[in-house]
Short mmCIF file of N, CA and C in Angstrom, two decimals:
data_model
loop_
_atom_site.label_atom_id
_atom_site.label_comp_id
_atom_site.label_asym_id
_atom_site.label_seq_id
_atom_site.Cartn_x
_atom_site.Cartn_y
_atom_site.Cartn_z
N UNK A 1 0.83 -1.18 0.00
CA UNK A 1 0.00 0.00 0.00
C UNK A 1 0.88 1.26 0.00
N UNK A 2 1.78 1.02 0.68
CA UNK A 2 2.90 2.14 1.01
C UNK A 2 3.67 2.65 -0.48
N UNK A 3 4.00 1.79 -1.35
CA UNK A 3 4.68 1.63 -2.48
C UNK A 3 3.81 2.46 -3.10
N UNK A 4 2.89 1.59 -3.71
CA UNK A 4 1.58 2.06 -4.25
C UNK A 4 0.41 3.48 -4.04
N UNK A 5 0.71 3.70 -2.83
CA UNK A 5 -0.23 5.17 -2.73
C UNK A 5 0.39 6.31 -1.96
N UNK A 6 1.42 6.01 -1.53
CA UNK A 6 2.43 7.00 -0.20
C UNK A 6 1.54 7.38 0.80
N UNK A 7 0.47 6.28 0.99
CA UNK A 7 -0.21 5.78 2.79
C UNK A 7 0.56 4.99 3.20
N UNK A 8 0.46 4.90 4.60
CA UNK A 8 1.05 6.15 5.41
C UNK A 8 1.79 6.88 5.60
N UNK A 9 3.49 6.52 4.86
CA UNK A 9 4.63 6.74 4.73
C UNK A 9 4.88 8.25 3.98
N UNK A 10 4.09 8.06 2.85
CA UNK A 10 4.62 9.26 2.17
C UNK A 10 4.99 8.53 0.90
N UNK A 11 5.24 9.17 -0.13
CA UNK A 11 5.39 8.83 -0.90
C UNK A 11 7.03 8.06 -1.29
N UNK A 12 7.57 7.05 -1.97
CA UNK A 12 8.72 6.43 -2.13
C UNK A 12 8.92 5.21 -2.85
N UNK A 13 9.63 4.89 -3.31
CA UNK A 13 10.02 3.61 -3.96
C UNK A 13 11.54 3.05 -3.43
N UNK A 14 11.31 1.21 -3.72
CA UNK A 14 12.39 1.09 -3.75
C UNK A 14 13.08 1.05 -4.92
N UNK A 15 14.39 0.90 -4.64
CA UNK A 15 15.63 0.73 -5.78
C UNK A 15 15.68 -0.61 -6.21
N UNK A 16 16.36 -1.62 -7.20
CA UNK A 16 16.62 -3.11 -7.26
C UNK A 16 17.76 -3.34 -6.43
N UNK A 17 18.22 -2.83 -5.72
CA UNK A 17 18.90 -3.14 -4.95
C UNK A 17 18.96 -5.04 -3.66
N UNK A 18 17.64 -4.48 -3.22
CA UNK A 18 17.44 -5.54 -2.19
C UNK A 18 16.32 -6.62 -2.91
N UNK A 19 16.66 -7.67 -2.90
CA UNK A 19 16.12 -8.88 -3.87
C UNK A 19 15.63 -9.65 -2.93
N UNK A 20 14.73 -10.97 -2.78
CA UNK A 20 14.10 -10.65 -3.68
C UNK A 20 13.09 -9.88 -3.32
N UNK A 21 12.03 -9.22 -4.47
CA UNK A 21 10.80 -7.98 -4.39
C UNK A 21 9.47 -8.73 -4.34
N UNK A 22 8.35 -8.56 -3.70
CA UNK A 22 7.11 -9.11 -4.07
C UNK A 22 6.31 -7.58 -3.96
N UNK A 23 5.67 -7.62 -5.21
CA UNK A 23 4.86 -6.24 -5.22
C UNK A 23 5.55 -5.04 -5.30
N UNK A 24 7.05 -5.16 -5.89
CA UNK A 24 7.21 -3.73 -5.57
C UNK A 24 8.22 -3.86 -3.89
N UNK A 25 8.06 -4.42 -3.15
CA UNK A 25 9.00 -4.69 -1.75
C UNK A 25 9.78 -5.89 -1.74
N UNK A 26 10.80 -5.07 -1.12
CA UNK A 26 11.54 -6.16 -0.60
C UNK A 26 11.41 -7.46 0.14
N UNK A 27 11.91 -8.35 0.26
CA UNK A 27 11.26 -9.34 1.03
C UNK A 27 12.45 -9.22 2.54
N UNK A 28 13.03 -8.68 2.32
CA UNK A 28 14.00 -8.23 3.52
C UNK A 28 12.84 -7.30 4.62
N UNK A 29 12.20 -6.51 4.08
CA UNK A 29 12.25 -5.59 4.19
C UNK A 29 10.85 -6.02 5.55
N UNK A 30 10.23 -6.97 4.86
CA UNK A 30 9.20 -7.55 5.93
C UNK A 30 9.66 -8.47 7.33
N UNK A 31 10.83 -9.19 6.43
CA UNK A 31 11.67 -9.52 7.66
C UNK A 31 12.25 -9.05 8.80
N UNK A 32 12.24 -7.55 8.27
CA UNK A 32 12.94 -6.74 9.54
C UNK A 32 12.03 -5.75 10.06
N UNK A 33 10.71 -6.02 9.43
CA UNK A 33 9.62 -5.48 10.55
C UNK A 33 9.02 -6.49 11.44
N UNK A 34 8.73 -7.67 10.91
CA UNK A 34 9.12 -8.66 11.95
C UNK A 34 9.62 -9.28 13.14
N UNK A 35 11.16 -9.04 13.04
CA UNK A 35 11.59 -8.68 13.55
C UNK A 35 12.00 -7.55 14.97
N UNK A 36 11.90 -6.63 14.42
CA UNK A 36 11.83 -5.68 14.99
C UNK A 36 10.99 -5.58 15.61
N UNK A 37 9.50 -5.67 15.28
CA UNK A 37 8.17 -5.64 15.76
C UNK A 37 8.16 -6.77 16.75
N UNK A 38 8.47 -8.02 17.06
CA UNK A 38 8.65 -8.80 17.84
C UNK A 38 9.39 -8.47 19.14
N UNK A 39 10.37 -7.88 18.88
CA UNK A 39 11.09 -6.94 19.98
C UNK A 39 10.62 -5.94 20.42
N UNK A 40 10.12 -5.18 19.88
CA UNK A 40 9.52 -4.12 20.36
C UNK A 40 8.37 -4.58 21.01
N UNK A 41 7.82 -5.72 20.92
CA UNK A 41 6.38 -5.59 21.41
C UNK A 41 7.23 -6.42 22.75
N UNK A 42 7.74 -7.17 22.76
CA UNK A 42 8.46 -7.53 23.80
C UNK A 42 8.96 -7.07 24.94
N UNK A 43 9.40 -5.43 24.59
CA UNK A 43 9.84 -4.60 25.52
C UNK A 43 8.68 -3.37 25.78
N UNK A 44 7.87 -3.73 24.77
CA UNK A 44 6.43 -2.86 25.46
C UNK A 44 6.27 -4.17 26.80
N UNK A 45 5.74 -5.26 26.49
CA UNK A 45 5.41 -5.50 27.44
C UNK A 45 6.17 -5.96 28.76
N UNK A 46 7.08 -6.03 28.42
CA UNK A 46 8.37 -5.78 29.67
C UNK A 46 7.97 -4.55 30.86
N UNK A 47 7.41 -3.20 29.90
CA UNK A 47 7.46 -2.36 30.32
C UNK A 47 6.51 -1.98 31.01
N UNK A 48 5.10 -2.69 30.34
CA UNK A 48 3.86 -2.66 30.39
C UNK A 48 3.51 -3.43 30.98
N UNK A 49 2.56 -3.25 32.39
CA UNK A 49 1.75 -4.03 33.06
C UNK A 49 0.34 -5.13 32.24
N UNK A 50 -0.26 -6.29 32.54
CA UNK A 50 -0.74 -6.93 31.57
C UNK A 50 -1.74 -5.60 32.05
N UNK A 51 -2.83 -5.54 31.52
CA UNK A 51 -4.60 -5.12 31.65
C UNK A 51 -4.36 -3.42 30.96
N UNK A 52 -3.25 -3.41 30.79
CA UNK A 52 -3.11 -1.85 30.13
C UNK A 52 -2.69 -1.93 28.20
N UNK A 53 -3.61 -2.94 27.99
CA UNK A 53 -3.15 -3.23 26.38
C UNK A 53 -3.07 -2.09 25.53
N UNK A 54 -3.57 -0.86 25.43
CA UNK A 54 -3.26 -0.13 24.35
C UNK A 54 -2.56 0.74 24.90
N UNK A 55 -2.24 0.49 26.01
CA UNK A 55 -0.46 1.29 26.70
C UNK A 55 0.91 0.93 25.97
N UNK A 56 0.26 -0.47 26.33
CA UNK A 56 1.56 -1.26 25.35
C UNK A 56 1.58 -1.35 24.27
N UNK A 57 0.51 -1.25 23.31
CA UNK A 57 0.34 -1.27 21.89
C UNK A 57 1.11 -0.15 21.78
N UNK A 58 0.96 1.34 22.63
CA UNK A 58 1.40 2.63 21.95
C UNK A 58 2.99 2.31 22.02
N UNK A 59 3.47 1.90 23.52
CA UNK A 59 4.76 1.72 23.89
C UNK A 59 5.68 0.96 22.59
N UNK A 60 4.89 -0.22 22.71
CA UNK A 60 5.41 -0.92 21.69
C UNK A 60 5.62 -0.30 19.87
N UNK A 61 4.93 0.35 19.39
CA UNK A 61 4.69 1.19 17.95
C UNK A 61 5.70 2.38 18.45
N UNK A 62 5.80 2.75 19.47
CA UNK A 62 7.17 3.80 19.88
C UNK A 62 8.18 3.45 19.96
N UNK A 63 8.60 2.30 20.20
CA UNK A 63 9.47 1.64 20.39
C UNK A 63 10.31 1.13 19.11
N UNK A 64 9.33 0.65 18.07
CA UNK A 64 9.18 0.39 16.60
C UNK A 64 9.71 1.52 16.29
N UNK A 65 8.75 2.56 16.21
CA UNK A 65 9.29 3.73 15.34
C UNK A 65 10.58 4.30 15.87
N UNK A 66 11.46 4.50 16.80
CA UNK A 66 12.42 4.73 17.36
C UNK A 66 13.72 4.15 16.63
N UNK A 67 13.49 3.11 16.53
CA UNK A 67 14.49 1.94 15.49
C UNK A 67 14.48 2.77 14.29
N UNK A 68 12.98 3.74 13.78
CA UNK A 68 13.15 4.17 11.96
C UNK A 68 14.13 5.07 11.97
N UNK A 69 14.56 5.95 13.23
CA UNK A 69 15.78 6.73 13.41
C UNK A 69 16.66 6.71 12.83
N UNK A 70 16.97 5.13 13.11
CA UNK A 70 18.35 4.67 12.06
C UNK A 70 17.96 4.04 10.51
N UNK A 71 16.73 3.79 10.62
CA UNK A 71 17.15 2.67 9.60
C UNK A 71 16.83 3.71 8.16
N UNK A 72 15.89 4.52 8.35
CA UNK A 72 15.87 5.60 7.38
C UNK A 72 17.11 6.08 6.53
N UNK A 73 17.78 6.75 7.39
CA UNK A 73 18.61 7.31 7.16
C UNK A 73 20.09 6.59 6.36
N UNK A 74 20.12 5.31 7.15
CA UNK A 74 20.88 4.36 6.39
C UNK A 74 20.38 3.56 5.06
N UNK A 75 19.71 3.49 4.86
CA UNK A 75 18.62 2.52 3.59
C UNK A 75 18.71 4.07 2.56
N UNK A 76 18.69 5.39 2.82
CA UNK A 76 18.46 6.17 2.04
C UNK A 76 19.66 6.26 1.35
N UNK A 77 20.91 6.25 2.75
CA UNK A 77 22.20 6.56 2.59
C UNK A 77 22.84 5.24 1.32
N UNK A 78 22.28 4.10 1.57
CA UNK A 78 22.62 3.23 0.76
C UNK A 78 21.76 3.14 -0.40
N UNK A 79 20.84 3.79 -0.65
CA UNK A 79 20.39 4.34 -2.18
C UNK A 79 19.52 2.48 -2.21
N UNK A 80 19.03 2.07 -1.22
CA UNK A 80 17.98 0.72 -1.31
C UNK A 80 16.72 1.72 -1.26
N UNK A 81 16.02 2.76 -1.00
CA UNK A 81 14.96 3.41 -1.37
C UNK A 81 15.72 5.18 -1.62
N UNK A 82 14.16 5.92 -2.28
CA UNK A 82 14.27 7.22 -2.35
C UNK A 82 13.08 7.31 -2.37
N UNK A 83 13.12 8.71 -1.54
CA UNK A 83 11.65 9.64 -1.46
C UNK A 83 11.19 10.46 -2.17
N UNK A 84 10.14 10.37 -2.30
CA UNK A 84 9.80 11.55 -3.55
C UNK A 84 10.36 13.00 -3.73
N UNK A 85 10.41 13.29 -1.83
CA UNK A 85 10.14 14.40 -1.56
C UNK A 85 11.32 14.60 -0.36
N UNK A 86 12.59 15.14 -0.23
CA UNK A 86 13.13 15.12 0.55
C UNK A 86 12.95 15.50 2.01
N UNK A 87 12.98 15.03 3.30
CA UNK A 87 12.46 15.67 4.59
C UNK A 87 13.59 16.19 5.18
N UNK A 88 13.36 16.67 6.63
CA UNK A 88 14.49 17.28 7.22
C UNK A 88 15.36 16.75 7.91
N UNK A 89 14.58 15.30 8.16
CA UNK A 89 15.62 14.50 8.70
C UNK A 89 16.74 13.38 8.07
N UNK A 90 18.15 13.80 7.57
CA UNK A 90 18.41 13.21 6.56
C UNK A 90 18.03 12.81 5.44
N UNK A 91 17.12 13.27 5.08
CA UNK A 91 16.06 13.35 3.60
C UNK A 91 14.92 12.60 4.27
N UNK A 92 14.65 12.45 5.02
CA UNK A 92 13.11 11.38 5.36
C UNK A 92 12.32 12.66 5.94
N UNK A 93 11.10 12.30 4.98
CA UNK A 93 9.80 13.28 5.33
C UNK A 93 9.38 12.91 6.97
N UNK A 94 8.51 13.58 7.63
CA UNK A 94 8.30 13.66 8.74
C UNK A 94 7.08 12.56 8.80
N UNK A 95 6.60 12.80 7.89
CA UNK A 95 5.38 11.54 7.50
C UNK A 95 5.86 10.10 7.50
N UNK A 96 6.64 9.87 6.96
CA UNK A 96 7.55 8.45 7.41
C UNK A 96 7.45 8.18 8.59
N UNK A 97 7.34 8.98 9.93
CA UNK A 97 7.74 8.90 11.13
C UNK A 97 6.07 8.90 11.65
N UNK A 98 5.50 9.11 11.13
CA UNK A 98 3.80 9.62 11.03
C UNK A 98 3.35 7.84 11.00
N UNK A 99 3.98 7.46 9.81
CA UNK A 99 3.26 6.23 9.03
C UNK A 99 3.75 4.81 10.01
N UNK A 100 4.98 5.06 10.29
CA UNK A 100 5.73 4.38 11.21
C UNK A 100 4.62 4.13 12.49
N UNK A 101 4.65 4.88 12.96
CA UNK A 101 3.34 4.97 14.22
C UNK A 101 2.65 4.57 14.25
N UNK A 102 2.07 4.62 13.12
CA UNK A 102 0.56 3.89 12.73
C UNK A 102 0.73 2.76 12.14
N UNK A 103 1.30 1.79 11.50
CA UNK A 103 1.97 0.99 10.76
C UNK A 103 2.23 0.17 12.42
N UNK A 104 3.57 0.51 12.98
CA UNK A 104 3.58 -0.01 14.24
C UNK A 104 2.93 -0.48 14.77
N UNK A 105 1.86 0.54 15.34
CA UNK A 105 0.57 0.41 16.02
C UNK A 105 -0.36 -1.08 15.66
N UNK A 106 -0.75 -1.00 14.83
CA UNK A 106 -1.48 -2.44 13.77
C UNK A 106 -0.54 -3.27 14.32
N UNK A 107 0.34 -3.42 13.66
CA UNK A 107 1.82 -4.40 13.83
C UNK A 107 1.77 -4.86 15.57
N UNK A 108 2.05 -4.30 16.40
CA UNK A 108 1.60 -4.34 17.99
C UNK A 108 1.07 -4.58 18.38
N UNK A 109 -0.41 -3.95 17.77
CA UNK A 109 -1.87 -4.72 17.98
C UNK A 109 -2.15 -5.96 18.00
N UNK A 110 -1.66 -6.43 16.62
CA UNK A 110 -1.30 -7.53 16.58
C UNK A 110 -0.98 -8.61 16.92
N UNK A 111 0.43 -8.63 17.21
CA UNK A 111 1.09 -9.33 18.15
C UNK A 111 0.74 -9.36 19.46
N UNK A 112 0.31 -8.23 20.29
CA UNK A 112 -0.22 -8.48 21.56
C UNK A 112 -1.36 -9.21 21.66
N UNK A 113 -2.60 -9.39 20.60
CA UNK A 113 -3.82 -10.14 20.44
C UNK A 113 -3.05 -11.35 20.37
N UNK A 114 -2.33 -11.62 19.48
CA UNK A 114 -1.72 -13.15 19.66
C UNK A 114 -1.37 -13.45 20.91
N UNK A 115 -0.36 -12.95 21.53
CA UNK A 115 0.47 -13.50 22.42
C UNK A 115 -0.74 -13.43 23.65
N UNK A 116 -1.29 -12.58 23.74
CA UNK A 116 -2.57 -12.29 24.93
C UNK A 116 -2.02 -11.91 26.55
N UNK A 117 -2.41 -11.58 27.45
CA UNK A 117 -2.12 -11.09 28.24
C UNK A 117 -1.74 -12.33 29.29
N UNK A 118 -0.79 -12.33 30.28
CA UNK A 118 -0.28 -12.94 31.25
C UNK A 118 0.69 -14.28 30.65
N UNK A 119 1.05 -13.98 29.56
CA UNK A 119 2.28 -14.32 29.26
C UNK A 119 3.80 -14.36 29.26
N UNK A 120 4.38 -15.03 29.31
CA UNK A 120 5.69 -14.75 29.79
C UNK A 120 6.77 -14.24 28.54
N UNK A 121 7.47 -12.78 28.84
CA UNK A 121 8.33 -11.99 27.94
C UNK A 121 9.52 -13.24 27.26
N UNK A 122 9.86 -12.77 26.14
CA UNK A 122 11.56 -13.53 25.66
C UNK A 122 12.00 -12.36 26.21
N UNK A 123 12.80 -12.97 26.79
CA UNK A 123 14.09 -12.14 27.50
C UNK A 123 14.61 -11.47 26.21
N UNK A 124 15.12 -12.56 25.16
CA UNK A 124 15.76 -12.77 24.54
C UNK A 124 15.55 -11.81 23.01
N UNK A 125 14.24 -11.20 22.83
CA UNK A 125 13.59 -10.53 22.17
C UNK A 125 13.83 -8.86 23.23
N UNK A 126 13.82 -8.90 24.59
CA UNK A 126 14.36 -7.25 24.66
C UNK A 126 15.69 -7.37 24.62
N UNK A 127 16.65 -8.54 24.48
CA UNK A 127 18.07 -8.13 24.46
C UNK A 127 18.30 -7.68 22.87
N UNK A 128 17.24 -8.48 22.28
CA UNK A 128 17.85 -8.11 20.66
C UNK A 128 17.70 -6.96 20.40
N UNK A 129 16.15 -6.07 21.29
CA UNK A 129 15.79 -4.84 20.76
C UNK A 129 17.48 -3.63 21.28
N UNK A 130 17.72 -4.36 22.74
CA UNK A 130 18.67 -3.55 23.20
C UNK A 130 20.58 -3.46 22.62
N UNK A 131 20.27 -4.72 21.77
CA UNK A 131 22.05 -4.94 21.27
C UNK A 131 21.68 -3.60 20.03
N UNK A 132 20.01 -4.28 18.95
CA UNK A 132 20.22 -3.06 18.11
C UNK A 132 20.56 -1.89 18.20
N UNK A 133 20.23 -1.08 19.39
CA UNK A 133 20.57 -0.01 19.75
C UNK A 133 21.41 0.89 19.93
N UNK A 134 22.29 -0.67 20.85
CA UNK A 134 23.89 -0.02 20.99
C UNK A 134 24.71 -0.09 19.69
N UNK A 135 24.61 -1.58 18.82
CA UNK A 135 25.06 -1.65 17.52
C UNK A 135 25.00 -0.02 16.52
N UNK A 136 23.77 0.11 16.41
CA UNK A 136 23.55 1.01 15.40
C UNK A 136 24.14 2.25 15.80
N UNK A 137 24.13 2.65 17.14
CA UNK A 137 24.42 3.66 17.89
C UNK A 137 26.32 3.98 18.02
N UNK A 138 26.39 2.86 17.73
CA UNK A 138 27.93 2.89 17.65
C UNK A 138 28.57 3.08 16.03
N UNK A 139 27.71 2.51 14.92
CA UNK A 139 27.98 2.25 13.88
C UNK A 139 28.00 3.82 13.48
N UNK A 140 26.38 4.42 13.85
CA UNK A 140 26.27 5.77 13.07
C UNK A 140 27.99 6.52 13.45
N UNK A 141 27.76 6.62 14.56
CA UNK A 141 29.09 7.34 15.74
C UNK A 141 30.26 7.05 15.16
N UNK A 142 30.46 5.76 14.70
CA UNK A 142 32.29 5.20 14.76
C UNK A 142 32.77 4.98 13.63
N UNK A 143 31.30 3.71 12.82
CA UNK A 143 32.25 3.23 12.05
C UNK A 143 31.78 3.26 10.59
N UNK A 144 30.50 3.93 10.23
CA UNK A 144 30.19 4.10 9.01
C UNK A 144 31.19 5.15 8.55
N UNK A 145 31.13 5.42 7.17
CA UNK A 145 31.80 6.33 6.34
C UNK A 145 30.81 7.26 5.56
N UNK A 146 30.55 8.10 5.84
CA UNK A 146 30.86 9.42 7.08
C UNK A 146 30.29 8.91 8.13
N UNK A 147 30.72 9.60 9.23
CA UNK A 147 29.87 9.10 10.42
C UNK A 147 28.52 10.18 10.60
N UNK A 148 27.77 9.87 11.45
CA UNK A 148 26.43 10.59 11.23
C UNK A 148 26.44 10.83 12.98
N UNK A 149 27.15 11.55 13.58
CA UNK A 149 26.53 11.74 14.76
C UNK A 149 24.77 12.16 15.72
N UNK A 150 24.34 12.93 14.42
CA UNK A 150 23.00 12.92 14.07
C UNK A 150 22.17 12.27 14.56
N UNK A 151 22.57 11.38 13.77
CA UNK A 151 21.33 10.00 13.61
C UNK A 151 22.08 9.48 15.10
N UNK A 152 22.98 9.23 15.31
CA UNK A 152 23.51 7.89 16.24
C UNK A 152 23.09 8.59 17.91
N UNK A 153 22.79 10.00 17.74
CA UNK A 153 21.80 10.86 18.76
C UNK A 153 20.79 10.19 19.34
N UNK A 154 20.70 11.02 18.37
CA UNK A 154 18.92 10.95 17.88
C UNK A 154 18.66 9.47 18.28
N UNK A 155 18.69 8.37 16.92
CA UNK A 155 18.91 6.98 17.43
C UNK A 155 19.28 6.36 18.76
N UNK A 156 19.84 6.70 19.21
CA UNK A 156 20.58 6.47 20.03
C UNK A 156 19.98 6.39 21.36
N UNK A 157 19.25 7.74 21.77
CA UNK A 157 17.99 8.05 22.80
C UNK A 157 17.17 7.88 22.34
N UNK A 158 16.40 7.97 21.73
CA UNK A 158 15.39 7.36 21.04
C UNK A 158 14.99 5.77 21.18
N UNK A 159 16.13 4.69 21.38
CA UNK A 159 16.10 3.66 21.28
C UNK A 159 16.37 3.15 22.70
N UNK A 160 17.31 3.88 22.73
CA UNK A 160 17.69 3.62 24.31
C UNK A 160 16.76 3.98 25.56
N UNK A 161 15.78 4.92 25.35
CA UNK A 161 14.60 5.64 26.09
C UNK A 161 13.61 3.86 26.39
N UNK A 162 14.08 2.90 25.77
CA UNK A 162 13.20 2.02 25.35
C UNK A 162 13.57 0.47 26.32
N UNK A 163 15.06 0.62 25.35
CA UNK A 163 15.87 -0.41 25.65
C UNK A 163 16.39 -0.26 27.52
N UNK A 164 16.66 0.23 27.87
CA UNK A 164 17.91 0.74 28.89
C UNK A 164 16.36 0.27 30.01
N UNK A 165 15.21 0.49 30.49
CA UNK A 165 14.54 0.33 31.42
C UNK A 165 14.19 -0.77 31.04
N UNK A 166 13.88 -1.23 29.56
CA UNK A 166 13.23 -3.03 29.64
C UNK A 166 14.17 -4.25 30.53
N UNK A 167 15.56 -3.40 29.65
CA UNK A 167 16.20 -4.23 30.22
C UNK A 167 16.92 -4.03 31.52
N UNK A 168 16.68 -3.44 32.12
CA UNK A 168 16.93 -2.75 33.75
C UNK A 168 16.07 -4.22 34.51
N UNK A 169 14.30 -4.01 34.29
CA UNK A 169 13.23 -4.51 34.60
C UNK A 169 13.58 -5.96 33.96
N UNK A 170 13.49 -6.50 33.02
CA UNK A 170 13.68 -7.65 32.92
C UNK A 170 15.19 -8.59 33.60
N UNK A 171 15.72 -7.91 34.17
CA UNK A 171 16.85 -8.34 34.66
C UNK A 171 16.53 -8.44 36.40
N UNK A 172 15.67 -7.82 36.86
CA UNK A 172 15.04 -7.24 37.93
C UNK A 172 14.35 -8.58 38.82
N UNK A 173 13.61 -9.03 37.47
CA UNK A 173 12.49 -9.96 37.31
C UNK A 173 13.30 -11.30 37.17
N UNK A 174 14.27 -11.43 37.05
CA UNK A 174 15.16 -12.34 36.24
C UNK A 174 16.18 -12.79 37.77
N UNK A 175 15.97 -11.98 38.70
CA UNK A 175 16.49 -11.80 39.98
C UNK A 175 15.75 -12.49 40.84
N UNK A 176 14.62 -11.34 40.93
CA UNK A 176 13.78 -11.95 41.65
C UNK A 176 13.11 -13.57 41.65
N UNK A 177 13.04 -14.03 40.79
CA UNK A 177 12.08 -15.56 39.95
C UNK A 177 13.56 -16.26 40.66
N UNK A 178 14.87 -15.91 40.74
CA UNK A 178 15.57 -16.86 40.94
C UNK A 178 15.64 -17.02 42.50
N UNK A 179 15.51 -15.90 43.02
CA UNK A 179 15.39 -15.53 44.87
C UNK A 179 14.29 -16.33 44.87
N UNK A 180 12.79 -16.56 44.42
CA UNK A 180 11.86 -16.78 44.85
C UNK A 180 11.62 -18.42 44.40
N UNK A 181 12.56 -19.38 43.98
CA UNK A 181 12.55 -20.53 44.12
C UNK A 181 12.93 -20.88 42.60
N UNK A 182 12.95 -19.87 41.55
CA UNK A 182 12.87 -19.91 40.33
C UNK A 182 13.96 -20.81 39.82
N UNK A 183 15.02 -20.67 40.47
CA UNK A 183 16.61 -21.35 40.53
C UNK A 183 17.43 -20.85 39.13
N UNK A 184 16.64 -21.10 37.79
CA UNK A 184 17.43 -20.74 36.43
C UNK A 184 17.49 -19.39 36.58
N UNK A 185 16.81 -18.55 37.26
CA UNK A 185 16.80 -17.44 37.03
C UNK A 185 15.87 -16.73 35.53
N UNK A 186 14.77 -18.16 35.16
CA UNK A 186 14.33 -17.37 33.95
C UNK A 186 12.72 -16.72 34.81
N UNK A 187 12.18 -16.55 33.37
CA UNK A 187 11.09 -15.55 33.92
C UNK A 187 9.67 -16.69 34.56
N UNK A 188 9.07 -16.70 35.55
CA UNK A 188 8.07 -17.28 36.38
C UNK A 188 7.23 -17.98 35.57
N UNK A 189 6.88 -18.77 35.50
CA UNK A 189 6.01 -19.79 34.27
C UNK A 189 4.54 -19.87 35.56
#
């Protein structure tokens, strides 16, 4: 839809760059909302008490969109998409960040209807959200060519606003379950 009408995103295409395409997209490209979206909803609900579901839906789609910080800016930088219309943030329209939200949101929705309430977190899904963070955060900063201090900011808190208390709290929890007879130290079944 995004390809096709610039709802919600804004208007853009990709390049042939990233293979293979269905419709016009990448097939990467679903993989790493997937992804991502799995983590993020992970550390919404890390964060998020169960009975407050569209707390965590929002948390979680914030959390999502926080990650577009970087990935915008790098996917543009590597010429795998272009925007119609250049924005202010490293060329990404503000609507990207608009569509992201809402896009998220669904995506979150989602996944939290699946997984359902009083379920037990992957640890292992907020560490991934939290390695991305520092990874990318270091990459913009250190080791891309140019470096983008910018983005690796921006990114950086943005992601970390996210990461840094899930995983505070899930480590917390990860304590406690083992004090309280848990012994592995994983999360309370």
């Amino acid at each position: 839809m995004g390809v096709r009408t610039g709802v919600p995103f804004g208007r853009y295409s990709y390049t042939g760059v990233l293979r293979p395409q269905v419709g016009g997209v990448p097939a990467a490209v679903a993989a790493a909302w997937a992804g991502m979206g799995l983590a993020s909803h992970a550390v919404a609900a890390t964060l998020v008490p169960d009975g407050r579901r569209w707390t965590r839906v929002a948390v979680g789609a914030s959390a999502l969109t926080a990650w577009d910080l970087f990935l915008d800016p790098q996917m543009t930088r590597l010429d795998l998409w272009r925007w119609a219309r250049r924005g202010a943030y490293r060329g990404v329209p503000a609507s990207n960040f608009a569509g992201w939200l809402a896009a998220s949101a669904l995506l979150t929705g989602a996944v939290d209807a699946l997984v359902g309430p009083g379920r037990d977190v992957a640890e292992g899904l907020v560490a991934t959200y939290a390695v991305m963070a520092v990874m990318e955060t270091v990459a913009f900063a250190a080791v891309f060519r140019p470096r983008d201090p910018l983005v690796a900011a921006a990114g950086g808190t943005a992601m970390g606003a996210f990461a840094v208390p899930a995983a505070v709290l899930a480590a917390r929890r990860r304590t406690a379950a083992a004090r309280a007879g848990g012994g592995d130290g994983r999360w309370p079944r």
